[in-house]
Coordinates of C-alpha atoms in Angstrom, one line a residue:
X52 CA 0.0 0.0 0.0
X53 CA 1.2 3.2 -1.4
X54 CA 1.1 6.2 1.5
X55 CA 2.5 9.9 2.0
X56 CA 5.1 8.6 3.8
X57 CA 6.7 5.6 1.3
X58 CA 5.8 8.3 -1.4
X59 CA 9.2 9.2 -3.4
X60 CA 10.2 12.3 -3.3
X61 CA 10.1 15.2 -6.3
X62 CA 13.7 14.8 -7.0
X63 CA 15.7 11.6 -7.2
X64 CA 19.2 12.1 -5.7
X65 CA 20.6 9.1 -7.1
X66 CA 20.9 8.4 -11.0
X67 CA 18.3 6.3 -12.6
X68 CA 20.7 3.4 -13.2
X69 CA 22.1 3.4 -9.1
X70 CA 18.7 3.9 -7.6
X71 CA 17.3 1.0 -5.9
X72 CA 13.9 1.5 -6.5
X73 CA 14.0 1.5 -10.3
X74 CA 16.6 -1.5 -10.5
X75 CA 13.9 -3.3 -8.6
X76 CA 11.1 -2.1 -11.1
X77 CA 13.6 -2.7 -13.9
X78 CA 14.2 -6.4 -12.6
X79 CA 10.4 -7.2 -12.7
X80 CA 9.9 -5.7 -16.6
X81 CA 12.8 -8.0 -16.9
X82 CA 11.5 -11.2 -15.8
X83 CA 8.1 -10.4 -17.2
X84 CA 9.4 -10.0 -20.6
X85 CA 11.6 -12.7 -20.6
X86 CA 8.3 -14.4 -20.1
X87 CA 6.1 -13.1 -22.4
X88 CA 8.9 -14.6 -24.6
X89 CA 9.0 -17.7 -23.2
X90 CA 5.6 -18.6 -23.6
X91 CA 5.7 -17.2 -26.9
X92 CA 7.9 -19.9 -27.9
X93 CA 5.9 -22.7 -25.7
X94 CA 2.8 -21.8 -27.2
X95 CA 4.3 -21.8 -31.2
X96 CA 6.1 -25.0 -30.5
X97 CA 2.4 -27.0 -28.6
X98 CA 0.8 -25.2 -32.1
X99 CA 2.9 -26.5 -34.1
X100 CA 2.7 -30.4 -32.7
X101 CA -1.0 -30.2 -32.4
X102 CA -2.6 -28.7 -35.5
X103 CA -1.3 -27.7 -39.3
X104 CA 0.2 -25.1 -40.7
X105 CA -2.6 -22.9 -41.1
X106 CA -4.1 -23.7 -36.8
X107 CA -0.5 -22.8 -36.1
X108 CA -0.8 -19.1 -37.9
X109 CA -4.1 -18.9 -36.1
X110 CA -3.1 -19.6 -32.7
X111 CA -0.2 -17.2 -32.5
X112 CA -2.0 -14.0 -34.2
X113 CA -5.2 -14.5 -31.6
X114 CA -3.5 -12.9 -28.9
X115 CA -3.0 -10.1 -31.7
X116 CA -6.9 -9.4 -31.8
X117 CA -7.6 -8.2 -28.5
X118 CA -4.8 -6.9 -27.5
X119 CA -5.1 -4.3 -30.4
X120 CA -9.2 -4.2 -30.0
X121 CA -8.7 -3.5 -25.7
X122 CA -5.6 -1.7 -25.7
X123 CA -7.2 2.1 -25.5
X124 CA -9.2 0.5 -22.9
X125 CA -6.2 -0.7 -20.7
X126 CA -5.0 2.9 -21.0
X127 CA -8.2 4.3 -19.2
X128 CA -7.2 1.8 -16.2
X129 CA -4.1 2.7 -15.8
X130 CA -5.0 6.3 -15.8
X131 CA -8.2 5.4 -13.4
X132 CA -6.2 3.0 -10.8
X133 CA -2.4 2.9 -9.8
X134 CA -0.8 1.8 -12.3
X135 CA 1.0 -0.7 -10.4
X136 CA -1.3 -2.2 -8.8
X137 CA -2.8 -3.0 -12.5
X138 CA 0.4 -4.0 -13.4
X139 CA 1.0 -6.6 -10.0
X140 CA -2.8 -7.4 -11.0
X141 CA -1.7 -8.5 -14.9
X142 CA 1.2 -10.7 -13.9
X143 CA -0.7 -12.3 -11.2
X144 CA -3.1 -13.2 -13.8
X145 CA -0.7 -14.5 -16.4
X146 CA 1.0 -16.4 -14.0
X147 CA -2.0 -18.0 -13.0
X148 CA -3.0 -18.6 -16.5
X149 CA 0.4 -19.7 -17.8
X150 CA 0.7 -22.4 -15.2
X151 CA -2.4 -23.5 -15.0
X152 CA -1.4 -23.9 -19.3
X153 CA 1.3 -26.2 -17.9
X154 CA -0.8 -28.3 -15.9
X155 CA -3.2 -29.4 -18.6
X156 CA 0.2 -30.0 -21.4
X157 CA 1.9 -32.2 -18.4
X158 CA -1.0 -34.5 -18.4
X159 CA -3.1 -34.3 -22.1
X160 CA -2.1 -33.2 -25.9
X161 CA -3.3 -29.5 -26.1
X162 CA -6.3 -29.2 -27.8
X163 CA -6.9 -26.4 -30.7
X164 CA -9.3 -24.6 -28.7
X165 CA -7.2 -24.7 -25.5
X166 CA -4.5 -23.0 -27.5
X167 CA -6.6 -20.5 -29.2
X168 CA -8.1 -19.3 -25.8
X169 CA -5.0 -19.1 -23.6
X170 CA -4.2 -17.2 -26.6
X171 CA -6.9 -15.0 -26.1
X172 CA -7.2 -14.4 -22.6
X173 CA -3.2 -14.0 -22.4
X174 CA -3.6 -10.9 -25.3
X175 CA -6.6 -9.6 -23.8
X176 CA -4.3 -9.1 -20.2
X177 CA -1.5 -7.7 -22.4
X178 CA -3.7 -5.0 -22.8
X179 CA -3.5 -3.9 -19.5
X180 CA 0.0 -4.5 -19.1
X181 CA 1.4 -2.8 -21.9
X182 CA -0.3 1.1 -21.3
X183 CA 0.4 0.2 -16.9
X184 CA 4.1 0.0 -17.5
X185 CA 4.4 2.9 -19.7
X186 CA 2.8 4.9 -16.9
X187 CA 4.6 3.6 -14.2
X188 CA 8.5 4.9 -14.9
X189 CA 7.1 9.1 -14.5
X190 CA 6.2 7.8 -10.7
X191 CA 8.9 5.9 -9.8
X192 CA 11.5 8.8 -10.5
X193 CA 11.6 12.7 -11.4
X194 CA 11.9 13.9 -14.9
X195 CA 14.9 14.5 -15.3
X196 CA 16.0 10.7 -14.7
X197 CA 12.9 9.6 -17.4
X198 CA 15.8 9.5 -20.5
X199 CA 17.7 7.1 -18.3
X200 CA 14.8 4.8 -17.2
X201 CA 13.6 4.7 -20.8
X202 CA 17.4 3.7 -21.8
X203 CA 17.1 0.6 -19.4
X204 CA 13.9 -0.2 -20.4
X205 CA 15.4 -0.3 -24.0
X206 CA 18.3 -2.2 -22.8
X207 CA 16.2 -5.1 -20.8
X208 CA 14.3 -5.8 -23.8
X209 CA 17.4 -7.0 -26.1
X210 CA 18.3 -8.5 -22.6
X211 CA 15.0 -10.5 -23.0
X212 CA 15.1 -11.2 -27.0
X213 CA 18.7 -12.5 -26.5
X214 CA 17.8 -15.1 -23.2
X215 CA 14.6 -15.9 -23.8
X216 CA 15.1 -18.3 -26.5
X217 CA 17.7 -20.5 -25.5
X218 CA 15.8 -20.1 -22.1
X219 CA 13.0 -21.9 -23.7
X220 CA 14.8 -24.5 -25.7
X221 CA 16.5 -25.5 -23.0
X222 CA 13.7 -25.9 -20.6
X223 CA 11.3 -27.9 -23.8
X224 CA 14.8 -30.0 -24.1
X225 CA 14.5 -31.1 -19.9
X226 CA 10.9 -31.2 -20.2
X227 CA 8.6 -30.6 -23.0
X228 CA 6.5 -27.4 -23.8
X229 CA 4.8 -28.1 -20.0
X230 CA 8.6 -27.4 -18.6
X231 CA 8.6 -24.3 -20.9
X232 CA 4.9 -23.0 -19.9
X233 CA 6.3 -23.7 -15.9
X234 CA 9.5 -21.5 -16.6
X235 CA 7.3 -18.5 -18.3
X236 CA 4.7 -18.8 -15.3
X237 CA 7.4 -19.1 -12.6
X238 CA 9.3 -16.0 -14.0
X239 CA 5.7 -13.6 -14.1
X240 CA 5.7 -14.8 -10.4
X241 CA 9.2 -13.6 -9.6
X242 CA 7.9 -10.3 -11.1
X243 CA 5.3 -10.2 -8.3
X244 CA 7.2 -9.5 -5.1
X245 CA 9.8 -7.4 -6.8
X246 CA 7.0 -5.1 -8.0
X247 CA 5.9 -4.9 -3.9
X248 CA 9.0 -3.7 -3.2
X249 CA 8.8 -0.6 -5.6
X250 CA 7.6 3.1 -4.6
X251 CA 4.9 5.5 -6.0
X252 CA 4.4 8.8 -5.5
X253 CA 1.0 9.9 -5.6
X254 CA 0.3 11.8 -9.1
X255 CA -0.4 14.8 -7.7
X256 CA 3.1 15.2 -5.8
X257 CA 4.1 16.0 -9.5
X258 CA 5.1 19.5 -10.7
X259 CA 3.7 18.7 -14.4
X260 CA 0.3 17.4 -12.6
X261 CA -1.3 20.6 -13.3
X262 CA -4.8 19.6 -12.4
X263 CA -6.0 15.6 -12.3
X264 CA -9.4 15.5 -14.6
X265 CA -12.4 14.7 -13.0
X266 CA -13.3 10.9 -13.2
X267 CA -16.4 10.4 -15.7
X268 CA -17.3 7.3 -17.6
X269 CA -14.6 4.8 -19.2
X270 CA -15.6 6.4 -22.3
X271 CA -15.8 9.5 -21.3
X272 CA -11.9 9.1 -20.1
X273 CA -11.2 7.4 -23.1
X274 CA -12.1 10.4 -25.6
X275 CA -10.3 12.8 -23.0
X276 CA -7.4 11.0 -23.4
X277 CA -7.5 11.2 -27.7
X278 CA -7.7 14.6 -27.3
X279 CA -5.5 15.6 -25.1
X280 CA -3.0 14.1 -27.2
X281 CA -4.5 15.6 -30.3
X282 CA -4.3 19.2 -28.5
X283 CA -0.8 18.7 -27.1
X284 CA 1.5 21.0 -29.1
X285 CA 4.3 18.2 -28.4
X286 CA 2.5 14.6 -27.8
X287 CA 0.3 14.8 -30.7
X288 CA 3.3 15.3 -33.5
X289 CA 5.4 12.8 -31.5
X290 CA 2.9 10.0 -31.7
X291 CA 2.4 11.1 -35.3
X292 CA 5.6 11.0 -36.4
X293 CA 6.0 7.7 -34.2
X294 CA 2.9 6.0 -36.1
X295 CA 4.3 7.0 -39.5
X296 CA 7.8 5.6 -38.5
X297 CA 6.0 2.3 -37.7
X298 CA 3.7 1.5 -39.9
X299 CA 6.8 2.5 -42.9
X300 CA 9.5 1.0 -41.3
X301 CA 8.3 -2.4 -39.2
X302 CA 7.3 -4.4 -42.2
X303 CA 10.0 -4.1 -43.9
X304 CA 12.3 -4.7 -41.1
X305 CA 10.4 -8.0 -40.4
X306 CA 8.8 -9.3 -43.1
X307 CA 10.8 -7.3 -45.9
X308 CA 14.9 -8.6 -44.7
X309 CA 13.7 -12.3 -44.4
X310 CA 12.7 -11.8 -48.3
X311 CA 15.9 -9.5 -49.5
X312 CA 17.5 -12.3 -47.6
X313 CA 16.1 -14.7 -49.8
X314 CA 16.4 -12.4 -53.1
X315 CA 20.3 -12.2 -52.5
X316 CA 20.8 -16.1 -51.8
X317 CA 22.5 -14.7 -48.0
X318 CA 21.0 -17.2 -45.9
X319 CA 19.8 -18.1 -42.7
X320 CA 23.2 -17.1 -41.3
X321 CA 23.0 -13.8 -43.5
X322 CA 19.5 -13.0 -41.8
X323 CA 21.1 -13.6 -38.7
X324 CA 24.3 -11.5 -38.8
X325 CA 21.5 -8.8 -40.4
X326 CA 19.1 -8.8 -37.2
X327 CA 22.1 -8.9 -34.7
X328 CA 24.0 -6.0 -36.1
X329 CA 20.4 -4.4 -35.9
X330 CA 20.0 -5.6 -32.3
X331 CA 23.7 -4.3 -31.4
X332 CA 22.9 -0.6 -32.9
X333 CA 19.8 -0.7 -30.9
X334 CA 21.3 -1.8 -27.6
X335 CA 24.4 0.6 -28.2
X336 CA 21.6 3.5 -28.5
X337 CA 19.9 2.5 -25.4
X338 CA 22.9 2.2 -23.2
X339 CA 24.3 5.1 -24.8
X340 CA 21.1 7.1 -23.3
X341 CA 21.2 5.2 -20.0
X342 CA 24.7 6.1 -18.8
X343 CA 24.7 10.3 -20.9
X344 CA 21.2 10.9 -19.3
X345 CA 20.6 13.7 -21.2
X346 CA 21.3 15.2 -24.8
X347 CA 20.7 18.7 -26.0
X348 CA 18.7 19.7 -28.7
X349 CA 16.4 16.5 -28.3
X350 CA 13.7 16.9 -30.6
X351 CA 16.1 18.1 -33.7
X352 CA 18.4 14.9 -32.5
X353 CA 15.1 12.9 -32.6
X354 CA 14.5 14.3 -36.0
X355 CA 17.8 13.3 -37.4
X356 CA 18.1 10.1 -36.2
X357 CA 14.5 9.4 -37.5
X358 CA 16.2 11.1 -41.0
X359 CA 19.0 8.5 -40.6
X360 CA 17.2 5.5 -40.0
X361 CA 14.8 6.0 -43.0
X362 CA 17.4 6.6 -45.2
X363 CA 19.6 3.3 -44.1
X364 CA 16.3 1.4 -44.6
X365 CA 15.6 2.6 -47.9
X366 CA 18.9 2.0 -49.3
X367 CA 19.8 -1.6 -47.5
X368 CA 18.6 -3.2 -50.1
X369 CA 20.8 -1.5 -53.3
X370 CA 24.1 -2.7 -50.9
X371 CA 26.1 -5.2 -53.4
X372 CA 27.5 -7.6 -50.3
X373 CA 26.3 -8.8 -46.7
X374 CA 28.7 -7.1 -44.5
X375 CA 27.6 -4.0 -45.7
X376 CA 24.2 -4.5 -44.7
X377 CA 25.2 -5.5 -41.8
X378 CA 27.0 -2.6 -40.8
X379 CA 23.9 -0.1 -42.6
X380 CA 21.8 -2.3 -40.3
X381 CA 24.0 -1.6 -37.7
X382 CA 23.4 2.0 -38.1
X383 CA 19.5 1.9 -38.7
X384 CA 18.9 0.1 -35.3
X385 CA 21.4 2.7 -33.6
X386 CA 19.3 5.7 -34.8
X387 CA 15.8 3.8 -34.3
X388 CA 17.1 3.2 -30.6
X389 CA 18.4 6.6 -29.8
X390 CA 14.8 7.9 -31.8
X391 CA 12.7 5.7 -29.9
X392 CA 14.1 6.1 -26.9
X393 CA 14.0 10.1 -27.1
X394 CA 10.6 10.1 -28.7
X395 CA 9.4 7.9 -25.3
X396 CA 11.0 10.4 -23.3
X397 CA 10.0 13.6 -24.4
X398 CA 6.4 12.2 -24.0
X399 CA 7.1 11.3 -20.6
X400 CA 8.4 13.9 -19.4
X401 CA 5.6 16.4 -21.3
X402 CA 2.7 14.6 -20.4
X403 CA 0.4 15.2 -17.8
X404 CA 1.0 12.0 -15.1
X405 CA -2.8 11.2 -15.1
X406 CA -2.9 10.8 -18.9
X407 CA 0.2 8.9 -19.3
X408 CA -1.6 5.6 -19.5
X409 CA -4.2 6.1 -22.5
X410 CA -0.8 7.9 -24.4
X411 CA 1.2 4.7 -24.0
X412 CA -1.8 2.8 -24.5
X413 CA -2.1 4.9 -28.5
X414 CA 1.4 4.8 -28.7
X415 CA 1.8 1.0 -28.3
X416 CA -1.4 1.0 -30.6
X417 CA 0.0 1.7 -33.2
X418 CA 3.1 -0.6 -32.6
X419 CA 1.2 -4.3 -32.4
X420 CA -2.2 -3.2 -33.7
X421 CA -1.7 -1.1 -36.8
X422 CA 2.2 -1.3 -37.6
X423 CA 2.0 -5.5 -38.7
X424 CA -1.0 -4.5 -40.8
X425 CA 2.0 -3.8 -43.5
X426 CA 3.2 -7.1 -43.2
X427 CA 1.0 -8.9 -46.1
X428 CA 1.3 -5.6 -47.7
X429 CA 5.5 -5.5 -48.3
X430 CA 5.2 -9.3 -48.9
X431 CA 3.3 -9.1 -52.0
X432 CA 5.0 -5.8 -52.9
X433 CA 8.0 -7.3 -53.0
X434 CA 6.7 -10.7 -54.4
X435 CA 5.5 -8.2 -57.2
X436 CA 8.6 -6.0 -57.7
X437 CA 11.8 -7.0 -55.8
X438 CA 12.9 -5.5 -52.5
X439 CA 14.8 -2.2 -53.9
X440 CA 11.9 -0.7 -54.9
X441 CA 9.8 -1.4 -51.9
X442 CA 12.3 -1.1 -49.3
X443 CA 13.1 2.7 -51.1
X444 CA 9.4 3.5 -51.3
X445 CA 8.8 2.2 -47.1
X446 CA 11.9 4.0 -45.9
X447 CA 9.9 7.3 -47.8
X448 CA 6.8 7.0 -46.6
X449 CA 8.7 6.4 -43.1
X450 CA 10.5 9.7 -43.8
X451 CA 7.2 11.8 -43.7
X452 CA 7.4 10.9 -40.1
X453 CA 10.7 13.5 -40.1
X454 CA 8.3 16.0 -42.1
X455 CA 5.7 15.8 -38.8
X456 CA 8.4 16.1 -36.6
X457 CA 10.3 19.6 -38.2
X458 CA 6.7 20.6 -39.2
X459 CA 6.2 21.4 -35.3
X460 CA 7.9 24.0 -33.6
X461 CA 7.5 22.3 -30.5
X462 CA 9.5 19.4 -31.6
X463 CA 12.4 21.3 -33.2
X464 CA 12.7 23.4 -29.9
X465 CA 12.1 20.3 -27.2
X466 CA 14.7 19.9 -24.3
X467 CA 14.9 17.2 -22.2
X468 CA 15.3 18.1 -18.5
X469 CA 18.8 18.0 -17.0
X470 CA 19.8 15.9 -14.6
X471 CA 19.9 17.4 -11.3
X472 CA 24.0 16.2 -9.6
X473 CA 23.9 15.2 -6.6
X474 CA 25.4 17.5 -3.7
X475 CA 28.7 15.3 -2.3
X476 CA 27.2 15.9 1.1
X477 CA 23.7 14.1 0.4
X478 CA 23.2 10.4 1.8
X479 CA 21.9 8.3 -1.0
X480 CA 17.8 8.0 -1.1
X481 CA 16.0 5.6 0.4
X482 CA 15.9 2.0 -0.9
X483 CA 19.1 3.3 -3.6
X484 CA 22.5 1.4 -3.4
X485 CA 25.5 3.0 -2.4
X486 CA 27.3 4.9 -5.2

């Protein structure tokens, strides 16, 4: 139970990355992605023993459904309740849910439509989770430490694509997909008392809390929330120039290099080397971010690196061998981190706290519910007329995403806030580790 007295304070004395309290929130993000990736990969590999090729598609695009169709709704509650108690409410359910998954594996063949509805049910809490945990870092530390937080929040998810999948084939190679269900379950559990542990401070403790809305109707909230980001002279062309960037540049990163792969005869092991150089740019960007704290000029930084990243995407596919794509896709992911990470930031740190949940909730919308629309749309594009062209025409219409950006003033003149030092004579906060 969150009170005045556990509250945190306005200013953290400690940085993000050496304050106790956000390594412990950080820690249970951690485990519950590595999680959500773990049973990702239980649930493809029971699809995939149990039913065709076509059950299997099924299966592991039903969680897609309604965690695009309640996502906007998830923001409401995390704006309406604390968000961590939504977010301790969330694992708690998945845990239950993934283990109770395990149970029925140990002792029966999965059925289809035991499949389809974990699927279901385990998207449908994803919708909660998702907008809580965006809401969640602006209360757990003071603006100027938000760059940082979003850093390590960048960082732990490479963390989580790199150990979850050897995490799971070891754990299906002891035991079967039931060992892998028990592993995903057992880790959404260790999330549980780690999130305990972590402090709140009340929303209104906040300086950019002007005045908290007055509760109405879920809908009601839900249509404040659309236009308070439409009306925000900041939010509004960030999520629009974020949205752009998606829907352009996801489907060709995903679907669009496994094909250019396939055009250039490069190979599993050339897809490989692509995504990791990718993956290394990105974490470089993240941790980059995490340790600086801070960069000036923010939006006009966000702006070029967006500029950057459009332009590597388009041209990857005119490169004549694989090393230089790997290096260009080096690059792209280095920009799209640093981008992404200040785009998250800047929204953070310029929304009001009690809206923060139905932004990330829109944000995130556009990431798993609209962005993968593109996906059959690059396929047949480039089934139609070779990567070049399509990967030049996505990384273009990703590029209007740089037009939003410089077409707002409040963009090209955004600043991050500065990290406030510490005084030498300070004791380290509450609940922080030593420096």
């Amino acid at each position: 139970m969150v009170t005045e007295e556990t509250a945190l304070p306005e200013r953290a004395t400690v940085p993000a990355h050496r304050d106790g309290n956000v390594l412990r929130w950080l820690a249970a993000y951690t485990a519950s992605l590595v999680g959500d990736s773990v049973y990702f990969v239980a649930l493809a590999w029971s699809a995939q023993k149990s039913a065709g090729p076509a059950e299997v598609g099924l299966i592991m695009a039903a969680g897609a459904l309604p965690r695009a169709l309640l996502m906007l709704g998830g923001g409401v509650v995390a704006d309406r309740f604390d968000p961590r108690r939504v977010l301790l409410g969330s694992d708690a359910l998945r845990c239950v849910l993934i283990l109770s998954v395990a149970a029925a594996v140990a002792l029966t063949a999965p059925a289809l439509w035991l499949l389809v509805a974990v699927a279901l049910v385990f998207g449908a809490v994803d919708a909660l989770f998702v907008p809580a945990i965006g809401a969640l870092p602006a209360r757990i530390t003071s603006s100027d430490q938000l760059t940082r937080v979003t850093g390590m929040r960048s960082l732990s998810m490479r963390l989580s694509q790199i150990v979850s999948p050897p995490l799971a084939g070891l754990a299906m190679g002891l035991g079967g997909t039931a060992a892998a269900f028990t592993v995903a379950g057992l880790l959404f559990a260790l999330s549980l008392p780690l999130l305990l542990t972590v402090r709140v401070r009340p929303v209104g403790t906040r300086k950019e809390a002007l005045e908290r809305p007055e509760p109405g109707t879920a809908w009601k909230d839900l249509l404040d929330g659309l236009r308070y980001i439409r009306r925000h002279r900041l939010i509004g062309p960030l999520v629009a120039a974020g949205g752009v960037c998606e829907l352009g540049l996801t489907g060709t990163l995903n679907v669009g290099m496994v094909l250019l792969n396939a055009e250039r005869g490069w190979g599993a092991s050339g897809y490989g080397w692509i995504v990791s150089g990718f993956g290394a740019g990105a974490a470089a960007g993240a941790a980059m971010l995490t340790l600086v704290g801070w960069l000036p000029r923010a939006g006009l930084v966000l702006a070029g690196t967006l500029f950057v990243g459009c332009a590597g995407a388009a041209t990857i596919a005119l490169v004549p061998t694989l090393w230089i794509a790997v290096v260009l896709a080096a690059v792209i992911g280095l920009s799209a981190g640093v981008f992404a990470s200040l785009n998250n930031s800047l929204i953070q740190t310029a929304a009001n706290p009690a809206y923060l949940g139905r932004v990330t909730s829109v944000v995130m919308l556009t990431m798993v519910g609209l962005a993968p629309l593109s996906y059959p749309l690059v396929g047949a594009a480039i089934g139609a007329w070779g990567a070049a062209p399509v990967f030049a025409g996505c990384g273009g219409f990703a590029g209007l995403g740089v037009a939003v950006a410089l077409a707002s003033g409040a963009v090209r003149h955004a600043e991050l806030p500065r990290p406030t030092p510490r005084p030498a004579s300070q004791g380290v906060s509450a609940g922080a580790p030593a420096a």
